[in-house]
Amino acid sequence: ADINLQAIHDEMVLVAYEAGRTILSANPADIGTGTKLNSVDIVTEVDQAVEKMVSSRLSAAYPEFSFMGEETYKPGTKLGPEPTFVVDPIDGTTNFVHSFPNACISLGLAIDREPVIGVIYNPYQDLLFTAIKSHGAYMTRIKGTTPQKLPLAASPRPLEGLANALLAIEWGSSRDGPNYELKTEVFKKLAATKETGGAMVHSLRSLGSAALNIAAVAAGQMDAYWEGGCWAWDVCAGWCILKEAGGIMAGGNPGQWNPSVDERLYLAVRGAPSGQKELVEEFWGVIGDKK
Ligand code: IPD
C-alpha cells in the first residue's frame, strides 16, 4: 500500500509537541538520573518516559513499522529497509539535566534506510523543524501568539571554505581511546592559525544537541556541523530536514547509510549556491586518513 508521508508527519508533530510538554514540566532537580556507557553518558527518567510515550503512540498508529529508540536500543541492532521510526526522546540530555535550554525531541522516519520525514522540536524555544522528502523543510516558531511557518532554503551566501565558517562540534561521551584522540585533534586543527597548519575557522560552537546542530545548519545559522560519534537517532530527523533545505550530509559512508557502531562520523553542510563539496573535501583533508 502507498505510504501517506504527510499523515505520518502530522502524527509525529503531535507526538513531538506532547513530548515537549513532558520535557518542560519536568523539574530536573528531582528526577532520577543514571548513566550508561560512562559517567558523562547521562539518561534520566524523563528520557525513558518520553520514549515510552512516543513508541506506544507511534506503534499504535503504525503497528507495521519498526521502531529504533535511543533508550531501548539493543547493541548490534541494524536499521533495516522497512519503515522505521528513529527516535531520540531527549537529544541534549546533559543540557536538560543542567537546565540549559537547548534540547529537543528528534523523530525521524527512515524507509530503505533513507530519512524521509524529520521532526525536531525544541520546547524551550517553541521551535519546530520539519521536513518530508521532496516537500521542503520548514521552521515553525511563535511570533507574538501566532505560529509562523517559514520555509528553510539554501542561503544565498556561498560557502567560502573552512576559514570563513562558523562550525558546530560536540564533545560527545567518548573521553578516551581513538574517538577522543580524533575529536581533540580535529578541534585543535580547526581552531589553529594557517601558519601552524590549522584552518582557523571563524569559531566553533558546542551547544549540546546533535539534532539541533543539524537543524541550525539547515536553517543557515551555522555553516557546518561535525561529530565523531553520532548515533542513528541523533541524525535521522535532521538529515531529512537538512537535505530538504538544500544542505548535504557527508559521513564515513555517504550514499549508503547503514548506521552502526562503526559508522558514526557525520558532517552536515548548509545549503549554498556553491562551495558545499569543496568544504566537505577541505574537512576530510583536516581529518586525514582517519575518515
Ligand atoms: C547526545 C547529544 C550530544 C552529542 C552526542 C549525542 P543525547 O545525545 O546530541 O550533543 O554530542 O553524540 O549522543 O545523549 O543527549 O540524546
CSV table of C-alpha atoms and ligand atoms in Angstrom, one decimal:
chain,number,residue,atom,x,y,z
A,1,ALA,CA,0.0,0.0,0.0
A,2,ASP,CA,1.1,3.6,-0.6
A,3,ILE,CA,2.5,5.3,2.5
A,4,ASN,CA,1.0,8.6,3.3
A,5,LEU,CA,4.0,10.5,4.5
A,6,GLN,CA,2.0,13.7,5.2
A,7,ALA,CA,-0.3,11.9,7.6
A,8,ILE,CA,2.6,10.2,9.4
A,9,HIS,CA,4.4,13.6,9.6
A,10,ASP,CA,1.3,15.2,11.1
A,11,GLU,CA,1.1,12.5,13.8
A,12,MET,CA,4.8,12.8,14.5
A,13,VAL,CA,4.4,16.6,15.1
A,14,LEU,CA,1.6,15.9,17.6
A,15,VAL,CA,3.8,13.4,19.4
A,16,ALA,CA,6.7,15.9,19.4
A,17,TYR,CA,4.5,18.6,21.0
A,18,GLU,CA,3.4,16.1,23.7
A,19,ALA,CA,7.0,15.2,24.4
A,20,GLY,CA,7.8,18.8,24.6
A,21,ARG,CA,5.2,19.4,27.3
A,22,THR,CA,6.6,16.5,29.3
A,23,ILE,CA,10.1,17.8,29.0
A,24,LEU,CA,9.1,21.3,30.1
A,25,SER,CA,7.0,20.1,33.0
A,26,ALA,CA,9.8,18.0,34.5
A,27,ASN,CA,11.9,19.5,37.2
A,28,PRO,CA,15.5,18.4,36.6
A,29,ALA,CA,16.3,18.9,40.2
A,30,ASP,CA,14.2,16.0,41.4
A,31,ILE,CA,14.2,13.5,38.6
A,32,GLY,CA,16.1,10.2,38.7
A,33,THR,CA,19.3,10.3,36.7
A,34,GLY,CA,21.6,7.4,35.7
A,35,THR,CA,24.5,6.8,33.4
A,36,LYS,CA,25.1,4.4,30.5
A,37,LEU,CA,28.5,3.8,28.9
A,38,ASN,CA,30.3,6.2,31.3
A,39,SER,CA,29.7,9.0,33.8
A,40,VAL,CA,29.0,11.6,31.1
A,41,ASP,CA,26.6,9.4,29.1
A,42,ILE,CA,23.5,10.5,31.0
A,43,VAL,CA,20.0,9.1,30.9
A,44,THR,CA,17.0,10.3,33.0
A,45,GLU,CA,13.6,9.0,33.9
A,46,VAL,CA,12.2,11.6,31.5
A,47,ASP,CA,14.2,10.3,28.5
A,48,GLN,CA,12.7,6.9,29.3
A,49,ALA,CA,9.1,8.1,29.9
A,50,VAL,CA,9.1,10.2,26.7
A,51,GLU,CA,10.5,7.3,24.6
A,52,LYS,CA,7.7,5.0,26.1
A,53,MET,CA,5.0,7.6,25.2
A,54,VAL,CA,6.4,8.1,21.7
A,55,SER,CA,6.8,4.4,20.9
A,56,SER,CA,3.4,3.5,22.2
A,57,ARG,CA,1.7,6.3,20.3
A,58,LEU,CA,3.6,5.6,17.0
A,59,SER,CA,3.3,1.8,17.2
A,60,ALA,CA,-0.5,2.1,17.9
A,61,ALA,CA,-0.9,4.3,14.8
A,62,TYR,CA,1.6,2.4,12.6
A,63,PRO,CA,1.8,-1.2,14.0
A,64,GLU,CA,3.6,-2.5,10.9
A,65,PHE,CA,6.6,-0.1,11.2
A,66,SER,CA,9.7,-0.8,13.2
A,67,PHE,CA,11.0,1.4,16.0
A,68,MET,CA,14.5,2.3,17.0
A,69,GLY,CA,14.9,4.5,20.0
A,70,GLU,CA,17.9,5.6,22.0
A,71,GLU,CA,16.8,4.3,25.3
A,72,THR,CA,15.6,0.8,24.1
A,73,TYR,CA,18.3,0.2,21.5
A,74,LYS,CA,19.9,-3.2,21.7
A,75,PRO,CA,23.6,-3.1,20.7
A,76,GLY,CA,24.2,-4.6,17.4
A,77,THR,CA,20.7,-3.9,16.0
A,78,LYS,CA,20.9,-2.6,12.4
A,79,LEU,CA,18.5,-0.4,10.7
A,80,GLY,CA,16.5,-2.4,8.1
A,81,PRO,CA,14.9,-1.4,4.9
A,82,GLU,CA,11.4,-1.5,6.4
A,83,PRO,CA,9.8,1.8,7.5
A,84,THR,CA,11.4,2.6,10.9
A,85,PHE,CA,10.9,5.4,13.3
A,86,VAL,CA,14.3,6.5,14.6
A,87,VAL,CA,13.8,8.4,17.8
A,88,ASP,CA,15.8,10.4,20.4
A,89,PRO,CA,13.4,11.2,23.2
A,90,ILE,CA,15.6,14.0,24.6
A,91,ASP,CA,18.5,15.0,22.4
A,92,GLY,CA,20.6,17.2,24.7
A,93,THR,CA,20.0,15.2,27.9
A,94,THR,CA,23.1,16.8,29.6
A,95,ASN,CA,21.6,20.3,28.9
A,96,PHE,CA,18.2,19.1,30.2
A,97,VAL,CA,19.8,17.9,33.4
A,98,HIS,CA,21.6,21.3,33.9
A,99,SER,CA,18.5,23.3,32.8
A,100,PHE,CA,20.5,24.7,29.8
A,101,PRO,CA,17.6,25.5,27.5
A,102,ASN,CA,18.8,23.7,24.3
A,103,ALA,CA,17.4,20.2,24.0
A,104,CYS,CA,14.8,18.7,21.7
A,105,ILE,CA,12.9,15.6,20.7
A,106,SER,CA,14.1,14.2,17.5
A,107,LEU,CA,11.7,12.0,15.5
A,108,GLY,CA,12.7,10.5,12.1
A,109,LEU,CA,11.2,8.0,9.8
A,110,ALA,CA,13.6,6.1,7.5
A,111,ILE,CA,12.4,3.9,4.6
A,112,ASP,CA,15.0,1.8,2.8
A,113,ARG,CA,17.5,3.4,5.2
A,114,GLU,CA,16.8,6.8,3.9
A,115,PRO,CA,15.4,9.5,6.2
A,116,VAL,CA,12.1,10.6,4.6
A,117,ILE,CA,10.5,12.5,7.5
A,118,GLY,CA,12.2,14.7,10.1
A,119,VAL,CA,10.6,16.4,13.1
A,120,ILE,CA,12.7,18.2,15.6
A,121,TYR,CA,11.1,20.2,18.4
A,122,ASN,CA,12.9,22.4,20.9
A,123,PRO,CA,10.2,23.1,23.6
A,124,TYR,CA,12.3,25.7,25.4
A,125,GLN,CA,12.1,28.0,22.4
A,126,ASP,CA,8.8,26.5,21.0
A,127,LEU,CA,10.8,26.0,17.8
A,128,LEU,CA,9.8,23.2,15.4
A,129,PHE,CA,11.8,22.0,12.4
A,130,THR,CA,10.0,19.6,9.9
A,131,ALA,CA,10.5,18.1,6.5
A,132,ILE,CA,9.0,15.5,4.3
A,133,LYS,CA,11.1,14.1,1.4
A,134,SER,CA,10.6,16.1,-1.8
A,135,HIS,CA,8.3,18.5,0.0
A,136,GLY,CA,10.7,21.0,1.6
A,137,ALA,CA,11.8,21.9,5.1
A,138,TYR,CA,10.2,24.3,7.5
A,139,MET,CA,10.8,26.1,10.7
A,140,THR,CA,7.7,26.9,12.8
A,141,ARG,CA,8.1,29.5,15.5
A,142,ILE,CA,5.7,31.5,17.6
A,143,LYS,CA,5.7,35.2,16.7
A,144,GLY,CA,3.6,37.0,19.4
A,145,THR,CA,0.9,34.5,19.7
A,146,THR,CA,0.8,33.3,16.1
A,147,PRO,CA,2.7,30.3,14.7
A,148,GLN,CA,4.8,31.3,11.8
A,149,LYS,CA,5.8,28.5,9.3
A,150,LEU,CA,8.9,29.5,7.3
A,151,PRO,CA,10.4,27.5,4.5
A,152,LEU,CA,14.1,26.7,5.0
A,153,ALA,CA,16.1,27.1,1.9
A,154,ALA,CA,19.8,27.3,0.8
A,155,SER,CA,21.4,30.5,1.9
A,156,PRO,CA,22.2,32.9,-0.9
A,157,ARG,CA,25.6,33.3,0.7
A,158,PRO,CA,28.2,30.9,-0.9
A,159,LEU,CA,30.3,28.8,1.3
A,160,GLU,CA,33.8,30.3,1.3
A,161,GLY,CA,35.8,27.5,2.9
A,162,LEU,CA,36.5,26.5,6.4
A,163,ALA,CA,38.4,29.7,7.2
A,164,ASN,CA,35.1,31.7,6.9
A,165,ALA,CA,32.9,29.1,8.6
A,166,LEU,CA,31.0,29.0,11.9
A,167,LEU,CA,31.1,25.3,12.9
A,168,ALA,CA,29.2,23.2,15.4
A,169,ILE,CA,31.2,20.4,17.0
A,170,GLU,CA,30.4,18.3,20.1
A,171,TRP,CA,32.5,16.5,22.7
A,172,GLY,CA,30.0,13.6,22.9
A,173,SER,CA,30.5,11.0,25.5
A,174,SER,CA,33.7,9.2,24.5
A,175,ARG,CA,36.5,10.7,26.5
A,176,ASP,CA,39.3,8.2,25.8
A,177,GLY,CA,40.5,6.0,23.0
A,178,PRO,CA,40.8,6.7,19.3
A,179,ASN,CA,37.5,8.6,19.0
A,180,TYR,CA,38.6,11.0,21.7
A,181,GLU,CA,42.0,11.4,20.1
A,182,LEU,CA,40.4,12.1,16.7
A,183,LYS,CA,38.0,14.7,18.2
A,184,THR,CA,40.5,16.7,20.1
A,185,GLU,CA,42.9,16.6,17.1
A,186,VAL,CA,40.2,17.8,14.7
A,187,PHE,CA,39.1,20.6,17.1
A,188,LYS,CA,42.6,21.8,17.6
A,189,LYS,CA,43.3,21.9,13.8
A,190,LEU,CA,40.1,23.7,13.0
A,191,ALA,CA,40.8,26.4,15.5
A,192,ALA,CA,44.6,26.9,14.9
A,193,THR,CA,46.1,29.5,12.6
A,194,LYS,CA,47.0,28.7,9.0
A,195,GLU,CA,50.7,29.3,9.8
A,196,THR,CA,50.6,26.4,12.3
A,197,GLY,CA,48.7,24.1,9.9
A,198,GLY,CA,45.2,24.8,11.1
A,199,ALA,CA,42.1,26.0,9.3
A,200,MET,CA,41.4,29.0,11.6
A,201,VAL,CA,37.6,28.8,11.3
A,202,HIS,CA,35.6,31.8,12.4
A,203,SER,CA,34.6,29.9,15.5
A,204,LEU,CA,33.5,26.6,17.0
A,205,ARG,CA,30.2,26.1,18.9
A,206,SER,CA,29.2,23.2,21.2
A,207,LEU,CA,25.6,23.6,22.1
A,208,GLY,CA,24.9,20.1,23.3
A,209,SER,CA,22.3,18.7,20.9
A,210,ALA,CA,23.3,16.9,17.7
A,211,ALA,CA,19.8,17.3,16.2
A,212,LEU,CA,19.6,21.0,17.0
A,213,ASN,CA,23.0,21.5,15.5
A,214,ILE,CA,21.8,19.9,12.2
A,215,ALA,CA,18.7,22.0,12.3
A,216,ALA,CA,20.8,25.1,12.8
A,217,VAL,CA,22.9,24.1,9.7
A,218,ALA,CA,19.6,23.5,7.8
A,219,ALA,CA,18.4,27.0,8.8
A,220,GLY,CA,21.7,28.5,7.6
A,221,GLN,CA,22.7,29.7,11.1
A,222,MET,CA,25.8,27.5,11.1
A,223,ASP,CA,27.9,26.6,8.1
A,224,ALA,CA,28.6,23.0,9.1
A,225,TYR,CA,28.4,20.5,12.0
A,226,TRP,CA,30.8,17.7,12.5
A,227,GLU,CA,30.7,15.0,15.1
A,228,GLY,CA,32.9,11.9,15.5
A,229,GLY,CA,30.4,9.8,17.4
A,230,CYS,CA,26.7,10.2,16.4
A,231,TRP,CA,24.1,7.5,16.5
A,232,ALA,CA,21.3,7.0,14.0
A,233,TRP,CA,18.7,8.7,16.3
A,234,ASP,CA,20.9,11.8,16.6
A,235,VAL,CA,20.9,12.3,12.8
A,236,CYS,CA,17.9,10.7,11.2
A,237,ALA,CA,15.4,13.5,11.5
A,238,GLY,CA,17.9,16.3,11.0
A,239,TRP,CA,19.2,14.6,7.9
A,240,CYS,CA,15.9,14.8,6.1
A,241,ILE,CA,15.4,18.5,7.2
A,242,LEU,CA,19.0,19.4,6.1
A,243,LYS,CA,18.6,17.8,2.7
A,244,GLU,CA,15.2,19.4,2.0
A,245,ALA,CA,16.8,22.7,2.9
A,246,GLY,CA,19.4,22.2,0.3
A,247,GLY,CA,22.2,21.1,2.6
A,248,ILE,CA,24.2,17.9,2.4
A,249,MET,CA,25.2,15.2,4.9
A,250,ALA,CA,28.5,13.5,4.4
A,251,GLY,CA,29.8,10.8,6.6
A,252,GLY,CA,32.0,7.8,6.8
A,253,ASN,CA,30.0,6.1,4.1
A,254,PRO,CA,28.0,8.7,2.2
A,255,GLY,CA,25.3,7.5,-0.1
A,256,GLN,CA,24.7,4.1,1.5
A,257,TRP,CA,23.6,4.9,5.0
A,258,ASN,CA,23.8,1.9,7.2
A,259,PRO,CA,24.3,3.3,10.7
A,260,SER,CA,26.1,1.1,13.1
A,261,VAL,CA,28.7,1.4,15.7
A,262,ASP,CA,31.4,1.6,13.0
A,263,GLU,CA,29.7,4.4,11.1
A,264,ARG,CA,29.4,7.3,13.3
A,265,LEU,CA,31.3,10.2,11.6
A,266,TYR,CA,28.9,12.8,10.2
A,267,LEU,CA,29.4,16.2,8.6
A,268,ALA,CA,26.4,18.4,7.8
A,269,VAL,CA,26.9,21.3,5.5
A,270,ARG,CA,24.4,24.0,4.8
A,271,GLY,CA,22.7,24.8,1.5
A,272,ALA,CA,24.5,27.3,-0.6
A,273,PRO,CA,24.8,28.3,-4.2
A,274,SER,CA,28.4,27.0,-4.2
A,275,GLY,CA,31.2,25.6,-2.1
A,276,GLN,CA,29.5,22.7,-0.4
A,277,LYS,CA,31.5,19.9,-2.0
A,278,GLU,CA,34.7,21.9,-1.5
A,279,LEU,CA,34.0,22.4,2.2
A,280,VAL,CA,33.5,18.6,2.6
A,281,GLU,CA,36.8,17.9,0.8
A,282,GLU,CA,38.6,20.5,2.9
A,283,PHE,CA,37.1,19.0,6.1
A,284,TRP,CA,38.2,15.4,5.2
A,285,GLY,CA,41.6,16.9,4.5
A,286,VAL,CA,41.7,18.1,8.1
A,287,ILE,CA,40.7,14.7,9.3
A,288,GLY,CA,43.3,13.0,7.1
A,289,ASP,CA,43.2,9.2,6.6
A,290,LYS,CA,41.2,8.7,9.8
A,291,LYS,CA,37.9,9.4,8.0
B,1,IPD,C1,23.8,13.5,22.5
B,1,IPD,C2,23.9,14.9,22.2
B,1,IPD,C3,25.3,15.4,22.2
B,1,IPD,C4,26.1,14.7,21.2
B,1,IPD,C5,26.1,13.2,21.5
B,1,IPD,C6,24.6,12.7,21.5
B,1,IPD,P1,21.7,12.7,24.0
B,1,IPD,O1,22.5,12.9,22.6
B,1,IPD,O2,23.3,15.2,21.0
B,1,IPD,O3,25.3,16.8,21.9
B,1,IPD,O4,27.5,15.1,21.4
B,1,IPD,O5,26.8,12.5,20.5
B,1,IPD,O6,24.6,11.3,21.7
B,1,IPD,O7,22.5,11.7,24.7
B,1,IPD,O8,21.6,14.0,24.7
B,1,IPD,O9,20.4,12.1,23.5
